[in-house]
Structure formats: structure tokens, C-alpha cells
PDB file of C-alpha atoms in Angstrom:
ATOM      1  CA  UNK B  18     107.828 -99.006-103.315  1.00  0.00           C
ATOM      2  CA  UNK B  19     110.140 -97.420-100.752  1.00  0.00           C
ATOM      3  CA  UNK B  20     109.583 -98.592 -97.238  1.00  0.00           C
ATOM      4  CA  UNK B  21     110.610 -97.210 -93.835  1.00  0.00           C
ATOM      5  CA  UNK B  22     111.722 -99.551 -91.067  1.00  0.00           C
ATOM      6  CA  UNK B  23     109.873 -98.610 -87.955  1.00  0.00           C
ATOM      7  CA  UNK B  24     112.164-100.593 -85.687  1.00  0.00           C
ATOM      8  CA  UNK B  25     109.310-102.559 -84.160  1.00  0.00           C
ATOM      9  CA  UNK B  26     109.915-106.332 -84.219  1.00  0.00           C
ATOM     10  CA  UNK B  27     107.395-108.359 -86.366  1.00  0.00           C
ATOM     11  CA  UNK B  28     105.783-105.238 -87.756  1.00  0.00           C
ATOM     12  CA  UNK B  29     105.384-104.877 -91.495  1.00  0.00           C
ATOM     13  CA  UNK B  30     107.525-101.987 -93.052  1.00  0.00           C
ATOM     14  CA  UNK B  31     105.615 -98.814 -93.577  1.00  0.00           C
ATOM     15  CA  UNK B  32     105.783 -97.203 -97.060  1.00  0.00           C
ATOM     16  CA  UNK B  33     107.908 -94.140 -97.115  1.00  0.00           C
ATOM     17  CA  UNK B  34     105.635 -91.526 -98.555  1.00  0.00           C
ATOM     18  CA  UNK B  35     106.579 -87.933 -99.692  1.00  0.00           C
ATOM     19  CA  UNK B  36     104.664 -85.537 -97.417  1.00  0.00           C
ATOM     20  CA  UNK B  37     104.061 -81.842 -97.709  1.00  0.00           C
ATOM     21  CA  UNK B  38     102.714 -79.512 -95.097  1.00  0.00           C
ATOM     22  CA  UNK B  39     100.978 -76.313 -95.863  1.00  0.00           C
ATOM     23  CA  UNK B  40      99.902 -74.045 -92.972  1.00  0.00           C
ATOM     24  CA  UNK B  41      97.354 -71.370 -93.499  1.00  0.00           C
ATOM     25  CA  UNK B  42      97.953 -68.563 -91.047  1.00  0.00           C
ATOM     26  CA  UNK B  43      98.066 -64.769 -91.591  1.00  0.00           C
ATOM     27  CA  UNK B  44      99.969 -64.279 -88.273  1.00  0.00           C
ATOM     28  CA  UNK B  45     102.224 -67.227 -88.962  1.00  0.00           C
ATOM     29  CA  UNK B  46     103.102 -66.014 -92.359  1.00  0.00           C
ATOM     30  CA  UNK B  47     104.246 -62.676 -90.847  1.00  0.00           C
ATOM     31  CA  UNK B  48     106.330 -64.419 -88.177  1.00  0.00           C
ATOM     32  CA  UNK B  49     104.030 -63.290 -85.429  1.00  0.00           C
ATOM     33  CA  UNK B  50     102.967 -66.884 -84.326  1.00  0.00           C
ATOM     34  CA  UNK B  51     104.978 -70.054 -83.950  1.00  0.00           C
ATOM     35  CA  UNK B  52     103.586 -72.916 -86.127  1.00  0.00           C
ATOM     36  CA  UNK B  53     102.942 -75.501 -83.573  1.00  0.00           C
ATOM     37  CA  UNK B  54     100.455 -77.449 -85.620  1.00  0.00           C
ATOM     38  CA  UNK B  55     103.034 -78.341 -88.364  1.00  0.00           C
ATOM     39  CA  UNK B  56     105.331 -79.608 -85.603  1.00  0.00           C
ATOM     40  CA  UNK B  57     102.626 -81.990 -84.393  1.00  0.00           C
ATOM     41  CA  UNK B  58     102.192 -83.151 -88.042  1.00  0.00           C
ATOM     42  CA  UNK B  59     105.895 -83.760 -88.401  1.00  0.00           C
ATOM     43  CA  UNK B  60     105.909 -85.771 -85.128  1.00  0.00           C
ATOM     44  CA  UNK B  61     102.944 -87.905 -86.148  1.00  0.00           C
ATOM     45  CA  UNK B  62     104.140 -88.687 -89.702  1.00  0.00           C
ATOM     46  CA  UNK B  63     107.753 -89.356 -88.794  1.00  0.00           C
ATOM     47  CA  UNK B  64     107.401 -93.130 -89.212  1.00  0.00           C
ATOM     48  CA  UNK B  65     105.098 -92.724 -92.224  1.00  0.00           C
ATOM     49  CA  UNK B  66     107.222 -90.831 -94.665  1.00  0.00           C
ATOM     50  CA  UNK B  67     109.502 -87.879 -95.327  1.00  0.00           C
ATOM     51  CA  UNK B  68     108.298 -84.232 -95.160  1.00  0.00           C
ATOM     52  CA  UNK B  69     109.664 -82.952 -98.448  1.00  0.00           C
ATOM     53  CA  UNK B  70     108.034 -79.453 -98.414  1.00  0.00           C
ATOM     54  CA  UNK B  71     106.755 -77.033 -95.763  1.00  0.00           C
ATOM     55  CA  UNK B  72     105.459 -73.575 -96.001  1.00  0.00           C
ATOM     56  CA  UNK B  73     103.347 -71.120 -93.999  1.00  0.00           C
ATOM     57  CA  UNK B  74     101.211 -68.779 -96.170  1.00  0.00           C
ATOM     58  CA  UNK B  75      98.507 -66.135 -95.464  1.00  0.00           C
ATOM     59  CA  UNK B  76      94.915 -67.124 -95.605  1.00  0.00           C
ATOM     60  CA  UNK B  77      94.488 -66.246 -99.266  1.00  0.00           C
ATOM     61  CA  UNK B  78      92.510 -68.507-101.454  1.00  0.00           C
ATOM     62  CA  UNK B  79      94.585 -68.036-104.634  1.00  0.00           C
ATOM     63  CA  UNK B  80      97.970 -68.294-102.785  1.00  0.00           C
ATOM     64  CA  UNK B  81      96.791 -71.414-100.933  1.00  0.00           C
ATOM     65  CA  UNK B  82      95.644 -73.017-104.271  1.00  0.00           C
ATOM     66  CA  UNK B  83      98.863 -72.074-106.082  1.00  0.00           C
ATOM     67  CA  UNK B  84     100.887 -73.715-103.324  1.00  0.00           C
ATOM     68  CA  UNK B  85      98.731 -76.857-103.313  1.00  0.00           C
ATOM     69  CA  UNK B  86      99.303 -77.113-107.085  1.00  0.00           C
ATOM     70  CA  UNK B  87     102.997 -76.695-106.574  1.00  0.00           C
ATOM     71  CA  UNK B  88     103.241 -79.383-103.812  1.00  0.00           C
ATOM     72  CA  UNK B  89     101.249 -81.775-105.904  1.00  0.00           C
ATOM     73  CA  UNK B  90     102.548 -81.064-109.512  1.00  0.00           C
ATOM     74  CA  UNK B  91     106.120 -79.834-109.025  1.00  0.00           C
ATOM     75  CA  UNK B  92     107.275 -81.209-105.592  1.00  0.00           C
ATOM     76  CA  UNK B  93     105.449 -84.604-106.264  1.00  0.00           C
ATOM     77  CA  UNK B  94     104.089 -85.009-102.728  1.00  0.00           C
ATOM     78  CA  UNK B  95     101.998 -88.171-102.237  1.00  0.00           C
ATOM     79  CA  UNK B  96     100.252 -86.521 -99.349  1.00  0.00           C
ATOM     80  CA  UNK B  97      99.572 -82.836 -98.606  1.00  0.00           C
ATOM     81  CA  UNK B  98      98.475 -81.990 -95.126  1.00  0.00           C
ATOM     82  CA  UNK B  99      97.108 -78.563 -94.535  1.00  0.00           C
ATOM     83  CA  UNK B 100      96.641 -77.002 -91.184  1.00  0.00           C
ATOM     84  CA  UNK B 101      94.410 -74.000 -90.589  1.00  0.00           C
ATOM     85  CA  UNK B 102      91.712 -72.061 -92.301  1.00  0.00           C
ATOM     86  CA  UNK B 103      88.888 -74.614 -91.847  1.00  0.00           C
ATOM     87  CA  UNK B 104      86.609 -72.642 -89.453  1.00  0.00           C
ATOM     88  CA  UNK B 105      84.032 -69.991 -89.804  1.00  0.00           C
ATOM     89  CA  UNK B 106      86.166 -66.872 -89.878  1.00  0.00           C
ATOM     90  CA  UNK B 107      85.789 -64.831 -93.109  1.00  0.00           C
ATOM     91  CA  UNK B 108      89.586 -65.446 -93.746  1.00  0.00           C
ATOM     92  CA  UNK B 109      89.194 -69.275 -93.401  1.00  0.00           C
ATOM     93  CA  UNK B 110      89.422 -70.366 -97.007  1.00  0.00           C
ATOM     94  CA  UNK B 111      91.443 -73.572 -96.982  1.00  0.00           C
ATOM     95  CA  UNK B 112      88.596 -75.799 -98.045  1.00  0.00           C
ATOM     96  CA  UNK B 113      87.801 -73.531-100.860  1.00  0.00           C
ATOM     97  CA  UNK B 114      91.324 -73.438-102.151  1.00  0.00           C
ATOM     98  CA  UNK B 115      91.434 -77.155-101.869  1.00  0.00           C
ATOM     99  CA  UNK B 116      88.243 -77.530-103.985  1.00  0.00           C
ATOM    100  CA  UNK B 117      89.849 -75.296-106.551  1.00  0.00           C
ATOM    101  CA  UNK B 118      92.632 -77.799-107.102  1.00  0.00           C
ATOM    102  CA  UNK B 119      91.331 -81.338-106.501  1.00  0.00           C
ATOM    103  CA  UNK B 120      89.801 -83.592-109.117  1.00  0.00           C
ATOM    104  CA  UNK B 121      87.870 -85.850-106.821  1.00  0.00           C
ATOM    105  CA  UNK B 122      86.666 -85.465-103.223  1.00  0.00           C
ATOM    106  CA  UNK B 123      87.403 -88.094-100.538  1.00  0.00           C
ATOM    107  CA  UNK B 124      84.569 -87.435 -98.043  1.00  0.00           C
ATOM    108  CA  UNK B 125      85.322 -90.431 -95.808  1.00  0.00           C
ATOM    109  CA  UNK B 126      88.479 -88.921 -94.311  1.00  0.00           C
ATOM    110  CA  UNK B 127      86.850 -85.648 -92.975  1.00  0.00           C
ATOM    111  CA  UNK B 128      83.797 -87.709 -92.005  1.00  0.00           C
ATOM    112  CA  UNK B 129      86.110 -89.908 -89.904  1.00  0.00           C
ATOM    113  CA  UNK B 130      87.884 -86.969 -88.495  1.00  0.00           C
ATOM    114  CA  UNK B 131      84.662 -85.210 -87.426  1.00  0.00           C
ATOM    115  CA  UNK B 132      83.284 -88.402 -86.005  1.00  0.00           C
ATOM    116  CA  UNK B 133      86.372 -89.006 -83.863  1.00  0.00           C
ATOM    117  CA  UNK B 134      86.411 -85.365 -82.669  1.00  0.00           C
ATOM    118  CA  UNK B 135      82.720 -85.351 -81.835  1.00  0.00           C
ATOM    119  CA  UNK B 136      83.465 -87.900 -79.108  1.00  0.00           C
ATOM    120  CA  UNK B 137      85.730 -85.110 -77.576  1.00  0.00           C
ATOM    121  CA  UNK B 138      83.977 -81.911 -78.355  1.00  0.00           C
ATOM    122  CA  UNK B 139      80.665 -80.760 -79.943  1.00  0.00           C
ATOM    123  CA  UNK B 140      82.640 -78.011 -81.741  1.00  0.00           C
ATOM    124  CA  UNK B 141      83.932 -80.695 -84.118  1.00  0.00           C
ATOM    125  CA  UNK B 142      80.785 -80.284 -86.157  1.00  0.00           C
ATOM    126  CA  UNK B 143      81.841 -76.760 -87.048  1.00  0.00           C
ATOM    127  CA  UNK B 144      84.865 -78.037 -89.106  1.00  0.00           C
ATOM    128  CA  UNK B 145      84.677 -77.373 -92.872  1.00  0.00           C
ATOM    129  CA  UNK B 146      87.717 -79.537 -93.666  1.00  0.00           C
ATOM    130  CA  UNK B 147      87.677 -81.575 -96.794  1.00  0.00           C
ATOM    131  CA  UNK B 148      89.908 -84.103 -98.542  1.00  0.00           C
ATOM    132  CA  UNK B 149      90.518 -84.750-102.149  1.00  0.00           C
ATOM    133  CA  UNK B 150      92.821 -86.164-104.917  1.00  0.00           C
ATOM    134  CA  UNK B 151      94.855 -84.250-107.424  1.00  0.00           C
ATOM    135  CA  UNK B 152      96.583 -86.554-109.846  1.00  0.00           C
ATOM    136  CA  UNK B 153      98.372 -88.971-107.547  1.00  0.00           C
ATOM    137  CA  UNK B 154      98.281 -86.718-104.537  1.00  0.00           C
ATOM    138  CA  UNK B 155      95.980 -86.820-101.617  1.00  0.00           C
ATOM    139  CA  UNK B 156      95.214 -83.603 -99.824  1.00  0.00           C
ATOM    140  CA  UNK B 157      93.688 -83.459 -96.424  1.00  0.00           C
ATOM    141  CA  UNK B 158      92.657 -80.293 -94.504  1.00  0.00           C
ATOM    142  CA  UNK B 159      93.343 -80.451 -90.752  1.00  0.00           C
ATOM    143  CA  UNK B 160      92.334 -77.992 -88.131  1.00  0.00           C
ATOM    144  CA  UNK B 161      94.681 -75.067 -87.068  1.00  0.00           C
ATOM    145  CA  UNK B 162      95.162 -76.068 -83.470  1.00  0.00           C
ATOM    146  CA  UNK B 163      97.851 -78.560 -82.364  1.00  0.00           C
ATOM    147  CA  UNK B 164      95.208 -80.339 -80.267  1.00  0.00           C
ATOM    148  CA  UNK B 165      92.868 -80.595 -83.258  1.00  0.00           C
ATOM    149  CA  UNK B 166      95.580 -81.749 -85.666  1.00  0.00           C
ATOM    150  CA  UNK B 167      96.681 -84.504 -83.225  1.00  0.00           C
ATOM    151  CA  UNK B 168      92.962 -85.828 -82.777  1.00  0.00           C
ATOM    152  CA  UNK B 169      92.044 -85.600 -86.442  1.00  0.00           C
ATOM    153  CA  UNK B 170      95.300 -87.047 -87.850  1.00  0.00           C
ATOM    154  CA  UNK B 171      95.220 -89.899 -85.401  1.00  0.00           C
ATOM    155  CA  UNK B 172      91.728 -90.763 -86.700  1.00  0.00           C
ATOM    156  CA  UNK B 173      92.847 -91.128 -90.287  1.00  0.00           C
ATOM    157  CA  UNK B 174      96.463 -92.043 -90.083  1.00  0.00           C
ATOM    158  CA  UNK B 175      95.966 -95.907 -90.017  1.00  0.00           C
ATOM    159  CA  UNK B 176      94.117 -95.725 -93.327  1.00  0.00           C
ATOM    160  CA  UNK B 177      96.434 -93.542 -95.203  1.00  0.00           C
ATOM    161  CA  UNK B 178      99.216 -96.014 -96.180  1.00  0.00           C
ATOM    162  CA  UNK B 179      96.646 -98.315 -98.144  1.00  0.00           C
ATOM    163  CA  UNK B 180      94.879 -95.367 -99.744  1.00  0.00           C
ATOM    164  CA  UNK B 181      98.110 -93.837-100.881  1.00  0.00           C
ATOM    165  CA  UNK B 182      99.461 -97.104-102.161  1.00  0.00           C
ATOM    166  CA  UNK B 183      96.264 -97.564-104.173  1.00  0.00           C
ATOM    167  CA  UNK B 184      96.555 -93.986-105.511  1.00  0.00           C
ATOM    168  CA  UNK B 185     100.222 -94.524-106.445  1.00  0.00           C
ATOM    169  CA  UNK B 186      99.292 -97.790-108.194  1.00  0.00           C
ATOM    170  CA  UNK B 187     101.235 -99.870-105.851  1.00  0.00           C
ATOM    171  CA  UNK B 188      98.512-101.832-104.188  1.00  0.00           C
ATOM    172  CA  UNK B 189      95.329-103.699-105.223  1.00  0.00           C
ATOM    173  CA  UNK B 190      91.895-102.187-104.933  1.00  0.00           C
ATOM    174  CA  UNK B 191      89.951-102.382-101.709  1.00  0.00           C
ATOM    175  CA  UNK B 192      88.163-105.609-101.079  1.00  0.00           C
ATOM    176  CA  UNK B 193      90.197-107.679-103.559  1.00  0.00           C
ATOM    177  CA  UNK B 194      91.684-110.987-102.247  1.00  0.00           C
TER     178      UNK B 194
END
């Protein structure tokens, strides 16, 4: 397994995972809005792995699903983090596109994100974000705002290295001695 040295004394090395970021934004895809949420993701995963793919696409279900398949099957990302498209707007279709491509849901991750966010805002319960597995890739939907991305990713980031290592066949199952 590849590892990344965090530079912190006495800290175990962090596995270097291949990460893809997919932003769902009509305005962002047309160049009318800067993608600040992806910048937050890049900052937060800097010691966790390498961003190997990034794209901003319109809020179109088929296009999002196709890009998710590409990031998983062609790019070979270990982790795909989406941002945007998880709310109530008619154009918010990221969870549906994610369901179109995953083989198994991972409900604990969005449950943890909503639980952490509910401590900060009652609007967290309005998130429709999901997470799931396609092959050996974990896909996680994050909110579209930089603040929401930071809060939600912070809630799940500590658990991701172990989960991804298991998914890749590089670690034992949970609960084994």
C-alpha cells in the first residue's frame, strides 16, 4: 500500500489514496461561479491522498452518472467526493445519479454527516446526500457550500482510511484482532 508521510512525529503514515472530485453545478459548469467547495475538499484531503481527477459538470443525472462511472472504472479512483446537487431543488440530482452507479449503499457515512451537521444547523436534516460503493471505489455526496463541505467531510474523514483499505483488500475486516 502506498503511504504518505504527514511530517508529524510519531504519527502512523497515512495511506495515499487516489481521489476524484466531481462538482455538480450548472453555473460552475458554464464558468459563472468559482468552485470554492472543491478547493475545500482539496485542502482537507491533502494529507490523505492525491487528487487524480476533477471536473465541474451541470446538474444532469445522466452526465453525473457517466462521470462517476468514468472516475471509478477508467480513472481508478479509490474515493470519489461529489459536491453539490444534494438539496431540494428540481435540478439537484446527485444522489439519484449516485444510486444509478453504485452496487452497495454505505448509509453510515451520510448518517454521520447529518448527525454532526445537526449540532450546527437544523437545516442539515434537509440533505439528501448518500454514499455507496462501485467496485473498489467509495462515492460520497457532500453539500454544495464550502462550509457544508468542511463540516461534513470533517465528520467522516477519520473513518475513511480504514474503510478504503478494507475496500481495496489491504486491511482486515472491522472487529478482527
